[in-house]
Structure formats: C-alpha cells, structure tokens
Phi, psi and omega in degrees: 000125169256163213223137152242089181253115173315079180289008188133125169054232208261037196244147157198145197255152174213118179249089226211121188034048140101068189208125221243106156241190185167115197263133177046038205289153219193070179219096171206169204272321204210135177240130159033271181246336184278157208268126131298121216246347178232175199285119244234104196254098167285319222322131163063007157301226336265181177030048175282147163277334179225143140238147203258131162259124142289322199213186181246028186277172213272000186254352169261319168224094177234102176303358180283301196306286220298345174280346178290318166282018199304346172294357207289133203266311161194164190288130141242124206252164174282147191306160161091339191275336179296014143284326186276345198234342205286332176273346170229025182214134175274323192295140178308118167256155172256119175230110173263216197175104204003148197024057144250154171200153211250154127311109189214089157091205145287033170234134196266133148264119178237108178253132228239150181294154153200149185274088171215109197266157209243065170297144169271208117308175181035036145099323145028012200273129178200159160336128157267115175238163180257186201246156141206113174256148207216129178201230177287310146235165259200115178221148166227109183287175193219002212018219166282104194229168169239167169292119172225155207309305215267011187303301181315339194255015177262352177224055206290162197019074153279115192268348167234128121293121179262129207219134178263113170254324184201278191146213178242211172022180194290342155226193154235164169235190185321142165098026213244131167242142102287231168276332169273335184255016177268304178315302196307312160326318158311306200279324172259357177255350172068035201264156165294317179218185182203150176260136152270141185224200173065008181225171186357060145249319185268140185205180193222103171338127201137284213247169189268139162278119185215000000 
C-alpha cells in the first residue's frame, strides 16, 4: 500500500512500492525557540530506508529528532551538510546536489533546486533542496522554496506534491510560499493531488501558530 502521511511541519512519511522515506523530521516538543503546538505522532517511523534533508536550518536538521531514527538505513542530504551529522548518526550519509541522484531501494531520489537560503550557525552554508521520488509513482517534496521561473518544469507529470504554505509565527520572510504563492506554485506544477505542509505546528511562546 502506498501511504503519504504528514507528521508535522515539513516531516512526512512516505511509503511508496515498499520503500520506507521521511522528509525533514522534526520530532520534539520544543528546536531552539520554537514551540510544538499539536500533538507528536511517532506511530510507524521506524524501518525507514531513508531520510531525505532538505536544507541545514534548525526546523529542518534537527540532530535530536535524526537521533530518535537511529534505525534509519541512510541519509540524504545537500552536499556539504554531512559534516554536521557524521560524528553523530552511524547511518551512510548520501550528499548531492540539484540534479543528482541516488538509488533507495527500487526507488529513484532526484534532488532538485529550490530558492532558498540555507545557513547555520557557525558560518554553515549549503544548497537548498526539493526532492523528487520516482517509483511506480512521481512525488515532489519542495522543501523550503520561493516561486521561481523553472518551477514548472522540475516535476513534470507528478501525481503528489508535498508543497510549504506558511511557516511559523506572524510573518515569512524571503524564500518563503505562502498560501497565495503555494497556490500559484500548484498552478505551474499540476500535480494530481498535493499535501500542504510547513504551517501549524510551530510557534514562538507567545505568538500564533500558523
């Protein structure tokens, strides 16, 4: 059976011709300042074949959560970022770089641009990517992205879009969709159907989750 499930912010589990991924995970009550604000569903992580990292912000590659996978078979990451993880996770990291790609299984990982910048602490800087997995059927995760000219053309016939509508707190800032430009985003990739992800798990004590 294949399953696309949203666990929270930009984590979605994905089960697709019997290959187990999980995109950006992020499962802890509280990353640096930010808050979990719904409820923390682990059901059925376990006996991942993959975790696909889009980018290196801290809502995205969060060394608590990937410690939490350790069963997780192997990494896939943007080049340059598998430093940050390599002294503290044993699984074999994979690190490309937009239109490279990898083998998970009977499944193609095609790691694909996205307009976004992706910085650490300590000077920390890498690529940012969306995903595309290719098996019986065709998903494209977006990571974090802004609308850019070639968007239409990175997933052509997609039957899931996992598509970023809003963040946290009260505004975004660049590199960013919202809700209008998640729709337009939609509007050039055509997919049959789509997941919203990225909104209303996280807040900053205080402030509204949206």
């Amino acid at each position: 059976v294949n399953v696309v499930r949203w666990v929270g912010h930009s984590t979605v589990l994905v089960e697709l011709d019997g290959v187990r991924l999980l995109t950006d995970p992020l499962l802890r009550e509280r990353v640096v300042m930010l808050r979990r604000s719904e409820p923390l569903d682990l059901e059925s992580l376990e006996d991942l074949d993959a975790v696909l990292i889009s980018h290196v912000h801290y809502d995205h590659l969060d060394l608590g959560s990937l410690r939490k996978l350790q069963g997780a078979k192997a990494l896939v990451m943007p080049r340059g970022a598998a430093s940050l993880v390599r002294r503290r996770l044993s699984a074999p990291v994979h690190e490309l770089g937009a239109g490279e790609t990898v083998e998970i299984g009977s499944l193609t990982v095609q790691a694909v641009p996205a307009e976004h910048d992706s910085s650490r602490l300590l000077g920390k800087k890498t690529e940012a990517l969306g995903y595309v997995v290719s098996g019986s059927k065709r998903l494209y995760f977006l990571g974090d992205t802004d609308l850019f000219p070639a968007l239409a053309e990175v997933a052509p016939d997609t039957d899931v879009a996992m598509v970023p509508i809003w963040g946290w707190g009260p505004s975004l800032g660049p590199g960013h969709l919202d809700p209008e430009d998640a729709a337009r985003a939609l509007e050039m990739l055509q997919p049959r159907f789509a997941v919203p992800v990225h909104w209303g798990t996280l807040h900053v004590p205080g402030g509204s989750n949206l």
